[in-house]
GROMACS .gro file of C-alpha atoms in nm:
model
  400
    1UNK     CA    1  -2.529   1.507  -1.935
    2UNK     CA    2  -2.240   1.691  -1.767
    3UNK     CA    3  -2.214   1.908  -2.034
    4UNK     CA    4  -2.577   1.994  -2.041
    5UNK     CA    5  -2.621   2.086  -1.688
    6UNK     CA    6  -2.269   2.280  -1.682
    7UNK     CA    7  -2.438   2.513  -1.955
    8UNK     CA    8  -2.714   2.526  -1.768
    9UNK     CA    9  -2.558   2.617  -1.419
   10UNK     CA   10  -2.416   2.950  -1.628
   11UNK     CA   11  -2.777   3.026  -1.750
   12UNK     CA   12  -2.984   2.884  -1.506
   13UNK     CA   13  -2.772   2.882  -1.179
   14UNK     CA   14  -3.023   2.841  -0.918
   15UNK     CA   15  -3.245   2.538  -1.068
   16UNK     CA   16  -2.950   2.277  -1.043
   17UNK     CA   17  -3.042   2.117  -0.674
   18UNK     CA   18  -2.686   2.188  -0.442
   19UNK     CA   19  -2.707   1.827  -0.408
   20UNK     CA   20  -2.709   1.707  -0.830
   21UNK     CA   21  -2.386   1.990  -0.844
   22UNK     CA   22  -2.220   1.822  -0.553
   23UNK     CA   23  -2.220   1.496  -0.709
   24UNK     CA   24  -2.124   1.663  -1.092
   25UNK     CA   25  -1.845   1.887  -0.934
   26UNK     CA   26  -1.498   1.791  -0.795
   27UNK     CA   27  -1.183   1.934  -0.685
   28UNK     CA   28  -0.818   1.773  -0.669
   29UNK     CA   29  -0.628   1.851  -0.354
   30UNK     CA   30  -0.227   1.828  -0.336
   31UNK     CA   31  -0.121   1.890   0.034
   32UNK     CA   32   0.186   1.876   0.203
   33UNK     CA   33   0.231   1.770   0.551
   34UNK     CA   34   0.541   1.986   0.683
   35UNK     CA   35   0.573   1.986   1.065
   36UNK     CA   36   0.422   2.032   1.418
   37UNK     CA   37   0.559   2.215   1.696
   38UNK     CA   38   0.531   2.226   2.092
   39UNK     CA   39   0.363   1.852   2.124
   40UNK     CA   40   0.319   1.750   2.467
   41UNK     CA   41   0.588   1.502   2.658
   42UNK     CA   42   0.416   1.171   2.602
   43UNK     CA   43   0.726   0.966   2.761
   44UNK     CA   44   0.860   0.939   3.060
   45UNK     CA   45   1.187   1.013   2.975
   46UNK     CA   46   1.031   1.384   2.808
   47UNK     CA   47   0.962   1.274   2.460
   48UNK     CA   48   0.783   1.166   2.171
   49UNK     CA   49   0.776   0.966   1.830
   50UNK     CA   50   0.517   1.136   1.647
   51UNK     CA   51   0.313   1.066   1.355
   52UNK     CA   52  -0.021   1.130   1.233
   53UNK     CA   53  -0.287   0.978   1.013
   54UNK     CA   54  -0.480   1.237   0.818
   55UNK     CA   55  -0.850   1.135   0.637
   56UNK     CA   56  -1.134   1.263   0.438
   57UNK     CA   57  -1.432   1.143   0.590
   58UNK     CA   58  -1.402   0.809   0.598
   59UNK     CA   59  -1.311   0.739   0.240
   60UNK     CA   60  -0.923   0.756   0.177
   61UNK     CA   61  -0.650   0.746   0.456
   62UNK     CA   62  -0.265   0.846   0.485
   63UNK     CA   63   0.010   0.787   0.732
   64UNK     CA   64   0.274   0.932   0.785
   65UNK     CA   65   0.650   0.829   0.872
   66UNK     CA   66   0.746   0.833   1.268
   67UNK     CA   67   0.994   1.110   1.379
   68UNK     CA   68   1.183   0.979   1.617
   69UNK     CA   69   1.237   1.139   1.984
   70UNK     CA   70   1.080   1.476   1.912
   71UNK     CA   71   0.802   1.739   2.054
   72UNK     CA   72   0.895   1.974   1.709
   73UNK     CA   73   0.818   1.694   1.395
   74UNK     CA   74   0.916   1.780   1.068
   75UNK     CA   75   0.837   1.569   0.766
   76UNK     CA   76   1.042   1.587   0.449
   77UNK     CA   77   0.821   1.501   0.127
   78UNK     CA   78   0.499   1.368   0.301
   79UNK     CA   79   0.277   1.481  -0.038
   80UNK     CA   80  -0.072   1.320  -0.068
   81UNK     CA   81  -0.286   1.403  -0.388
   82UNK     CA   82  -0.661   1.288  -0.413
   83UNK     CA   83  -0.864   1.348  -0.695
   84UNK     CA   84  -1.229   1.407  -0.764
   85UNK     CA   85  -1.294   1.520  -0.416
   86UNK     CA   86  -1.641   1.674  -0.334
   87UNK     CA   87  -1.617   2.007  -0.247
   88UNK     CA   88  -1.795   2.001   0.122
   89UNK     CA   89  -1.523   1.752   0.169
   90UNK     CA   90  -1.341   1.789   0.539
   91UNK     CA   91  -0.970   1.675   0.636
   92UNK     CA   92  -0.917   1.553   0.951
   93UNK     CA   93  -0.593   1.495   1.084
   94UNK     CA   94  -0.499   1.277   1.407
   95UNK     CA   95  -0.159   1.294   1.555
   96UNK     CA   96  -0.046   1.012   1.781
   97UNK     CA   97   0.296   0.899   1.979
   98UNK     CA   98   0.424   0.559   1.867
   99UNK     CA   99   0.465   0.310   2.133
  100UNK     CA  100   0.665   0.008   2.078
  101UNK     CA  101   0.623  -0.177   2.377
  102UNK     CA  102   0.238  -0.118   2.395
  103UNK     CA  103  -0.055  -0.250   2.184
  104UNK     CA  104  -0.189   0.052   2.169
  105UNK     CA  105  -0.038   0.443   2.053
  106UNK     CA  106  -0.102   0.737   2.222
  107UNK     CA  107  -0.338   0.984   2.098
  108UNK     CA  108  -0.212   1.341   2.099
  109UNK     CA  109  -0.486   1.545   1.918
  110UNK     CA  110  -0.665   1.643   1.582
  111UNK     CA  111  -0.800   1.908   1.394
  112UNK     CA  112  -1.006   1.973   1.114
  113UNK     CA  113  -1.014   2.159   0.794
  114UNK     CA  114  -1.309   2.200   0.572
  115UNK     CA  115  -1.385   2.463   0.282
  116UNK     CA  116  -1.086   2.299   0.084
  117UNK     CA  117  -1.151   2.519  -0.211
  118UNK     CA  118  -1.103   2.844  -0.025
  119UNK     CA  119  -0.821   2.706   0.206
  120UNK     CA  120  -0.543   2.951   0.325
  121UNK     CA  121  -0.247   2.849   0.495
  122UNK     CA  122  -0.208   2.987   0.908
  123UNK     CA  123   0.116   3.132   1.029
  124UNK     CA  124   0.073   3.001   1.290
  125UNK     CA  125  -0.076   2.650   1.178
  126UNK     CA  126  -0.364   2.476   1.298
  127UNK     CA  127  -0.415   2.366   1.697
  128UNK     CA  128  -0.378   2.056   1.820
  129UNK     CA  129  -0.673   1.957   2.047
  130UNK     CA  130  -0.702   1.624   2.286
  131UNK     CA  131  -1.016   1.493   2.343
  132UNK     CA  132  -1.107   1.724   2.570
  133UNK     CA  133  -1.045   2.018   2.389
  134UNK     CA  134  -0.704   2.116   2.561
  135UNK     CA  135  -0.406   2.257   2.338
  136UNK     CA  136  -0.170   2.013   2.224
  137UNK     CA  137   0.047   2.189   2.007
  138UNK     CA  138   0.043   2.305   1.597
  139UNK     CA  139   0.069   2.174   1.302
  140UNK     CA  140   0.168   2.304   0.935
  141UNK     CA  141   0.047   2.211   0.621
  142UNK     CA  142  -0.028   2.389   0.247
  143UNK     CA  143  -0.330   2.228   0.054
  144UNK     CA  144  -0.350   2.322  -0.285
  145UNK     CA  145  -0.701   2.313  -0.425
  146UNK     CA  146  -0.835   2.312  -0.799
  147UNK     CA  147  -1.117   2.229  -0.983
  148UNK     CA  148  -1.159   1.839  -1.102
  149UNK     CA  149  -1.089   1.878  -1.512
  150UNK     CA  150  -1.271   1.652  -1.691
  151UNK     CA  151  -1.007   1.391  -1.684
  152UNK     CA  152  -1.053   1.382  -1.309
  153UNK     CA  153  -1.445   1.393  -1.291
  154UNK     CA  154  -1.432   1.073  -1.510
  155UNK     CA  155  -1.209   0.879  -1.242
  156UNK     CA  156  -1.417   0.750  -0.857
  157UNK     CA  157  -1.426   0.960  -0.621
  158UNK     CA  158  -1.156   1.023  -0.369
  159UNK     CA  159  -0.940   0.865  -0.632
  160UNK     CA  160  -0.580   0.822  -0.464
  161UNK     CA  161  -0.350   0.962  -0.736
  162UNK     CA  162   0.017   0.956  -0.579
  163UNK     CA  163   0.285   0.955  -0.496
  164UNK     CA  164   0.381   0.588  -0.494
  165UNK     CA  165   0.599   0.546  -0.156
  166UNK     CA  166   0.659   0.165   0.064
  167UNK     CA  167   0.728   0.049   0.375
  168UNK     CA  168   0.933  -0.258   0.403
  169UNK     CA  169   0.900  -0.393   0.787
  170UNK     CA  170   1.198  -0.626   0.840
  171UNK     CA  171   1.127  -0.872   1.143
  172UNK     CA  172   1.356  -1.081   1.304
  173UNK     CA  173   1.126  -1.289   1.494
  174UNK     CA  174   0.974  -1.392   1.185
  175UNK     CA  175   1.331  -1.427   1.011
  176UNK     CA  176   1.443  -1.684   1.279
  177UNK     CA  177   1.178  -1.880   1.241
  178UNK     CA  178   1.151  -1.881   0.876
  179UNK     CA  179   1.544  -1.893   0.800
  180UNK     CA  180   1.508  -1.759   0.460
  181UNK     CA  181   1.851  -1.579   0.480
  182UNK     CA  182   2.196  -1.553   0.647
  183UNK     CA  183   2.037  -1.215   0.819
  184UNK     CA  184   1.743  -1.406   0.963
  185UNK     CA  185   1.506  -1.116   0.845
  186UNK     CA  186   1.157  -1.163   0.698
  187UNK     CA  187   1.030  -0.839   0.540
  188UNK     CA  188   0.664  -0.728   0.394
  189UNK     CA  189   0.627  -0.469   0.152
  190UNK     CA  190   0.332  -0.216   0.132
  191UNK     CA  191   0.366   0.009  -0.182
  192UNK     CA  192   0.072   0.268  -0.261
  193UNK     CA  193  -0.022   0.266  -0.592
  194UNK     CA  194  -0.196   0.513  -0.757
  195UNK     CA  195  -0.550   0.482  -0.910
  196UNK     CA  196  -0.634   0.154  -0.861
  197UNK     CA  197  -1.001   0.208  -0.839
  198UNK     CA  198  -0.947   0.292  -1.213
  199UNK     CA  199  -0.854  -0.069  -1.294
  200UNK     CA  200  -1.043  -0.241  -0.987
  201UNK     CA  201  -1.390  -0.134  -0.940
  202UNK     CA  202  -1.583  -0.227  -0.615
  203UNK     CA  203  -1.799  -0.467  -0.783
  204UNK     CA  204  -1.477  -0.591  -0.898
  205UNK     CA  205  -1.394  -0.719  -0.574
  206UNK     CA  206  -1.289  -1.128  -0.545
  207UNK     CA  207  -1.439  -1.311  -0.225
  208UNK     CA  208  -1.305  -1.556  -0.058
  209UNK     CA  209  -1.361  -1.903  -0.186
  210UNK     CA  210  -1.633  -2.099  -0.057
  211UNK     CA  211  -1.504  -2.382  -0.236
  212UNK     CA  212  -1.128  -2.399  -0.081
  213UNK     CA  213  -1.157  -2.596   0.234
  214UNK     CA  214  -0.871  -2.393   0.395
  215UNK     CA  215  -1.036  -2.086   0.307
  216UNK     CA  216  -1.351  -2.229   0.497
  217UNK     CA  217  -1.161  -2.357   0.818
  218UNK     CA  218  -1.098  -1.937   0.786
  219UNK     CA  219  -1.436  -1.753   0.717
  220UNK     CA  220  -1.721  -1.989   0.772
  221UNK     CA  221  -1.743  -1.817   1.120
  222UNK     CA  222  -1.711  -2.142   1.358
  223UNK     CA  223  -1.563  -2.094   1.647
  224UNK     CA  224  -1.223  -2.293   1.481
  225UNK     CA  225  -1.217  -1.980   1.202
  226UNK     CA  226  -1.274  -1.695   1.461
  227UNK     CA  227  -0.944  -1.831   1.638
  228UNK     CA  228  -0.779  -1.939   1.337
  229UNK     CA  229  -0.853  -1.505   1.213
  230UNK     CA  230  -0.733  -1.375   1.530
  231UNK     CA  231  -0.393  -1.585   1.424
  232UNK     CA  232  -0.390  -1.417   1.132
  233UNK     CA  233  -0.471  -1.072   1.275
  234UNK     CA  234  -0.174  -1.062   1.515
  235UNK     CA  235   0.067  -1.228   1.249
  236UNK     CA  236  -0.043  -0.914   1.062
  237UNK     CA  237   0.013  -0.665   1.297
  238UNK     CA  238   0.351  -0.796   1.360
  239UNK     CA  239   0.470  -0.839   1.022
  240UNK     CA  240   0.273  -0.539   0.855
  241UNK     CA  241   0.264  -0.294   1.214
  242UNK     CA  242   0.487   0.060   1.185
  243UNK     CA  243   0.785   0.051   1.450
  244UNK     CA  244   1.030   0.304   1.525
  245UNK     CA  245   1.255   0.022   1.444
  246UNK     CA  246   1.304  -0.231   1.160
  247UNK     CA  247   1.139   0.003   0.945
  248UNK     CA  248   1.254   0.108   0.571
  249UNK     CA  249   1.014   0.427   0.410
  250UNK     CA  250   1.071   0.577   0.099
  251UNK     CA  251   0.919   0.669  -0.228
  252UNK     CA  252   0.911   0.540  -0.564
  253UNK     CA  253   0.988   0.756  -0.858
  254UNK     CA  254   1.052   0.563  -1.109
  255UNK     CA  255   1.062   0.166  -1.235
  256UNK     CA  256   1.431   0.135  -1.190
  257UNK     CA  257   1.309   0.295  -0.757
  258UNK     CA  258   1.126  -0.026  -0.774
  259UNK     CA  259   1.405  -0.266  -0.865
  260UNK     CA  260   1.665  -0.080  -0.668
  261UNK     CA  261   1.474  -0.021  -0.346
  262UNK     CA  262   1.246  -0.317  -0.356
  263UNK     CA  263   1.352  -0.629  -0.549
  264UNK     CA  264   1.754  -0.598  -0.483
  265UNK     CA  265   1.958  -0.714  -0.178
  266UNK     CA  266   2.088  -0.446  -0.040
  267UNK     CA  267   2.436  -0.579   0.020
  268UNK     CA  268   2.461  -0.765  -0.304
  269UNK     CA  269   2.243  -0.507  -0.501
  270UNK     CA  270   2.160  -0.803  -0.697
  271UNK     CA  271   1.788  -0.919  -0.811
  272UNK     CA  272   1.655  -1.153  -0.548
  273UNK     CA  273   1.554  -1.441  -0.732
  274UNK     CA  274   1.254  -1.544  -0.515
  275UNK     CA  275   0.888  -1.614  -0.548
  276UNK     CA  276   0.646  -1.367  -0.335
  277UNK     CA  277   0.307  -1.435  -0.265
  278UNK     CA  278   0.052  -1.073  -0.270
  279UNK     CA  279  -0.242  -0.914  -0.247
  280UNK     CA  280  -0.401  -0.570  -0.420
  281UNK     CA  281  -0.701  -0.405  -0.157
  282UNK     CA  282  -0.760  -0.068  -0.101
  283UNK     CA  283  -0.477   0.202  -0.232
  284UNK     CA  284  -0.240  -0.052  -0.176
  285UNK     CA  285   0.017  -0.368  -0.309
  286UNK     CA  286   0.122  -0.626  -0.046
  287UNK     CA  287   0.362  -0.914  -0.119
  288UNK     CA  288   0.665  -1.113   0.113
  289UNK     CA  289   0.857  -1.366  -0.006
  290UNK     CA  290   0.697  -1.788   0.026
  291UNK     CA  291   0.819  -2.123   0.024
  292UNK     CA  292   0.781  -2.440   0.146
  293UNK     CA  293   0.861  -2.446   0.525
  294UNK     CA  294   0.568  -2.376   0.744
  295UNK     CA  295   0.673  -2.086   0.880
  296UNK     CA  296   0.716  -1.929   0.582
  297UNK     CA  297   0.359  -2.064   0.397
  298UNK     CA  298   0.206  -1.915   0.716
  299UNK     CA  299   0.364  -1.562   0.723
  300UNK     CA  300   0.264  -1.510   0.314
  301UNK     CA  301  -0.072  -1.628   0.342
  302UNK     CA  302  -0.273  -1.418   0.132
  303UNK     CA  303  -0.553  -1.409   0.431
  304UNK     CA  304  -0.286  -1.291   0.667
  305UNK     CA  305  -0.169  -1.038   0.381
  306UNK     CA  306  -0.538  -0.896   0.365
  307UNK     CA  307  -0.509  -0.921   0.743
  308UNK     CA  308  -0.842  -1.155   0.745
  309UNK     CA  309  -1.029  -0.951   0.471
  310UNK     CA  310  -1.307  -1.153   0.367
  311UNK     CA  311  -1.296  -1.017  -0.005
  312UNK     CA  312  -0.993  -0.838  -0.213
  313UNK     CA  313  -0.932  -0.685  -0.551
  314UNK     CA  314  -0.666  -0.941  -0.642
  315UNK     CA  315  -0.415  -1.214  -0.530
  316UNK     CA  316  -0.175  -1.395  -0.659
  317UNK     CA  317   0.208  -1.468  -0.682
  318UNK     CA  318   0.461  -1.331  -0.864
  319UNK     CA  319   0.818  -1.361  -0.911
  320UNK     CA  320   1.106  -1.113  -1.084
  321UNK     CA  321   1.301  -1.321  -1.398
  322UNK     CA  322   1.563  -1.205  -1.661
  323UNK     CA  323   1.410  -1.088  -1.950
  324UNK     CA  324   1.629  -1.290  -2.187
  325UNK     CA  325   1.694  -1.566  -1.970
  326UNK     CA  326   1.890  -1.652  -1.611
  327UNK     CA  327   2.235  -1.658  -1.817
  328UNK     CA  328   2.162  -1.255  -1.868
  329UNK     CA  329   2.080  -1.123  -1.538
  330UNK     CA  330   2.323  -0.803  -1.602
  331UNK     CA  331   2.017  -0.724  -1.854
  332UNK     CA  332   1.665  -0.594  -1.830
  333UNK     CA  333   1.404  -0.782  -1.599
  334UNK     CA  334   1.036  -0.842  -1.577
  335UNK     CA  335   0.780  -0.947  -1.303
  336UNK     CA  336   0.565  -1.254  -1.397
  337UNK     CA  337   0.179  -1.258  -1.206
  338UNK     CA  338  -0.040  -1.467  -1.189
  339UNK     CA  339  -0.390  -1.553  -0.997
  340UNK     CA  340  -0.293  -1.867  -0.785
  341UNK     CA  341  -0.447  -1.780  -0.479
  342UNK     CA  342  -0.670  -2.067  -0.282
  343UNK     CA  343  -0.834  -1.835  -0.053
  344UNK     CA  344  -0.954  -1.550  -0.285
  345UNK     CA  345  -0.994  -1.756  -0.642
  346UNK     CA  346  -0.945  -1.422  -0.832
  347UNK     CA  347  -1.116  -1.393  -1.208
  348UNK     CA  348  -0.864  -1.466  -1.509
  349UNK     CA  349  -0.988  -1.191  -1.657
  350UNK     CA  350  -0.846  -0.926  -1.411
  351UNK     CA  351  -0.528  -1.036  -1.467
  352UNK     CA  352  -0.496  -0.784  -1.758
  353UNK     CA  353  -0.612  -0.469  -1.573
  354UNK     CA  354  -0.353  -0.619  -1.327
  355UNK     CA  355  -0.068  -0.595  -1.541
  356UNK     CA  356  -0.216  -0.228  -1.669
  357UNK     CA  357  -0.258  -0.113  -1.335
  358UNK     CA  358   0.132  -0.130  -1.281
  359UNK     CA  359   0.287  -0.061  -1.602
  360UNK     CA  360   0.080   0.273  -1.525
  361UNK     CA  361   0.248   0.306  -1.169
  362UNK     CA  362   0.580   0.233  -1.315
  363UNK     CA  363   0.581   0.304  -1.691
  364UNK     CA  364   0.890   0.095  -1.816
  365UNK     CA  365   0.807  -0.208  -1.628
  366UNK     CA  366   0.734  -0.539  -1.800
  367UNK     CA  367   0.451  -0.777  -1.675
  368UNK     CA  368   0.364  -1.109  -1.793
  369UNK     CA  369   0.105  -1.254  -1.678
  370UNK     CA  370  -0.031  -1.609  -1.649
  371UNK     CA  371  -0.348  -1.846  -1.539
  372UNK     CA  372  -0.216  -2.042  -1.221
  373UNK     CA  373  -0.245  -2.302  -1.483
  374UNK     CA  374  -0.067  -2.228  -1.753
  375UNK     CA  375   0.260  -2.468  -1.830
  376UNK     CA  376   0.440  -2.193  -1.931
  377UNK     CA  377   0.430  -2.070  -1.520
  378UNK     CA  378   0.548  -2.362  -1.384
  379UNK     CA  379   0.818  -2.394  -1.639
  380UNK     CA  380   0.920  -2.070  -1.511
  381UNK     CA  381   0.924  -2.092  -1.179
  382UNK     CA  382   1.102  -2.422  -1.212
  383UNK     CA  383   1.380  -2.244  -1.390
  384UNK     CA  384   1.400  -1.967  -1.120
  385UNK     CA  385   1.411  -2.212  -0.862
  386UNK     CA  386   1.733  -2.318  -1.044
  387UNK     CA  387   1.898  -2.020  -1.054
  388UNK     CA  388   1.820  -1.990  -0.668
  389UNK     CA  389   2.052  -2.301  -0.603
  390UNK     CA  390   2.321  -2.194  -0.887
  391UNK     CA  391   2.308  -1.841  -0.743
  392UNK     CA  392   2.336  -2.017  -0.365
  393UNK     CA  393   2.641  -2.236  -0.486
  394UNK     CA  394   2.839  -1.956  -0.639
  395UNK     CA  395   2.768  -1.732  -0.313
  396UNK     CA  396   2.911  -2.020  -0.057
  397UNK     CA  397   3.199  -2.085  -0.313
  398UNK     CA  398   3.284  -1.724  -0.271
  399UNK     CA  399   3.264  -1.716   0.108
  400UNK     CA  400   3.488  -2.041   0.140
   0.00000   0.00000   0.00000
């Protein structure tokens, strides 16, 4: 049918409705965030941390890093492409000064851009307006524009196509309490990934399971699971929340970005051999390492991961392994999945577009995947679990 009506639009252009050619046309967008100038003092002491979240419509979000003690911000590779955007589209960006010690950041100003397809960058950048309309400053940005090929028409819209980039938030509070290692640091990891609506549809989405008695005491909205949610909610904002501190940013490349960056210690630059808990929703992969203490079975709950959501696209645990075995860890590794989640129940099925999804992201990586039943996962884990206590033995041998 797209192919009829295009021919048509050349012969007939003015009996195609503007609404049926909104919905068959598209545009991809690559813009790059570059810097603000003249902010206001938000800080007593005459500064600012800036960052901004920019958004079109209400579909598809990005945030930014924090600069750090500035009023003149400028951001170093902050690229966002979309894909298969309509073309009334509008961008909207909000700049705000982080705030550490308050629940709440300060909002500096916004401004909007809309006729993406004919968008020229200003000298002079766009203004920065408060809520009242008063000039807080300008901000620079180019936004390249082109029409959605056909590969891109084919994908949902406001398809989220790159770059991958992560935030690892490191927290000590939770790393005291949860005494998983000598630096008493528990970290989350939030990597974008890109076109996950390809693999996850919304009608793919996994509920929460009305079946799982902990998952009830959760979402069955008594008054127990409204406090047991706003638990959840603050653990989340703690753990998952942006800080000027305790905050690693970065983007991923490559596969070997993601076992360098992510999945090695960075003062051994060795594999950590640990099992993480993690949940796909939205543009994004979230995962921190579990175990068996309550502290720790609390902080990578998969509800407090999805920071209460009552459905997801998937949820699991995975953990990194030798490919050829724990006596060749020098060689090439692999991530093994699987669907044991309580709370969320997700389909076997999905487990494949899983493992698709990110061997896409990162071509070179190798998934396995299992059913939360399958032998051959608890023979594995069992077998990491004793590499954790060789690798612990050989670490305090060294140290003594």
């Amino acid at each position: 049918m797209l192919s009829i009506f295009s021919g048509l639009k050349l012969i007939l252009p003015n009996i195609i409705p503007p609404a049926y050619e909104e919905m068959i046309t598209g545009q991809d967008v690559v813009i790059r965030f570059l810097s603000a100038e003249n902010l206001p003092t938000m800080d007593l002491l005459g500064g600012a941390d800036p960052y901004f979240i920019a958004k079109f419509e209400d579909e598809i979000s990005y945030m930014s890093t924090i600069q750090s003690n500035t009023l003149s911000p400028k951001w170093v590779d902050e690229e966002w492409i979309v894909r298969n955007i309509p073309h009334n589209a509008k961008l909207t960006v909000f700049v705000y000064d982080k705030d550490d010690n308050s629940l709440n950041d300060d909002f500096i100003g916004q401004f909007e851009i809309g006729d993406l397809p004919n968008y020229k960058s200003l000298p002079e950048g766009h203004q920065i307006l408060d809520s009242n309309g008063g000039d807080r400053g300008h901000f620079h940005l180019t936004i390249e524009s082109v029409e959605s090929p056909e590969s891109s028409k084919k994908l949902p819209r406001y398809t989220f196509d790159g770059p991958c980039r992560y935030t690892r938030h490191s927290s000590p509070i939770a790393g005291y309490l949860t005494m998983l290692n000598k630096d008493n640091v528990y970290s989350t990891w939030k990597i974008n990934l890109r076109r996950i609506s390809v693999w996850f549809r919304p009608h793919d989405r996994q509920p929460w399971n009305r079946q799982y008695r902990i998952a009830q005491t959760i979402f069955d909205g008594s008054a127990r699971s409204v406090t047991k949610q706003n638990a959840f909610k603050l653990a989340h904002k703690m753990l998952y929340g942006r800080t000027i501190k305790n905050n690693q940013m970065g983007r991923l490349n490559n596969v070997n970005d993601l076992w360098t960056l992510i999945f090695s210690d960075e003062k051994t630059k060795r594999i950590r051999s640990c099992i993480y808990t993690y949940i796909i929703n939205d543009n994004t992969w979230r995962f921190s390492e579990t175990g068996v203490g309550y502290f720790t079975d609390f902080a990578s709950k998969h509800a407090l991961h999805a920071n209460c959501c009552e459905s997801v696209l998937y949820a699991g645990q995975f953990h990194p392994r030798p490919r050829f075995g724990w006596d060749r860890c020098d060689d090439e590794w692999e991530l093994v999945f699987d669907n044991w989640s309580g709370t969320y129940a997700p389909c076997l099925d999905l487990l494949k577009n899983l493992k698709d999804l990110l061997e896409f992201n990162f071509p070179g990586l190798n998934v396995v995947t299992y059913d939360f039943k399958n032998p051959l996962l608890r023979e594995s884990m069992d077998k990491l679990k004793i590499a954790q206590g060789k690798f612990k033995t050989n670490s305090s041998s060294n140290h003594n």
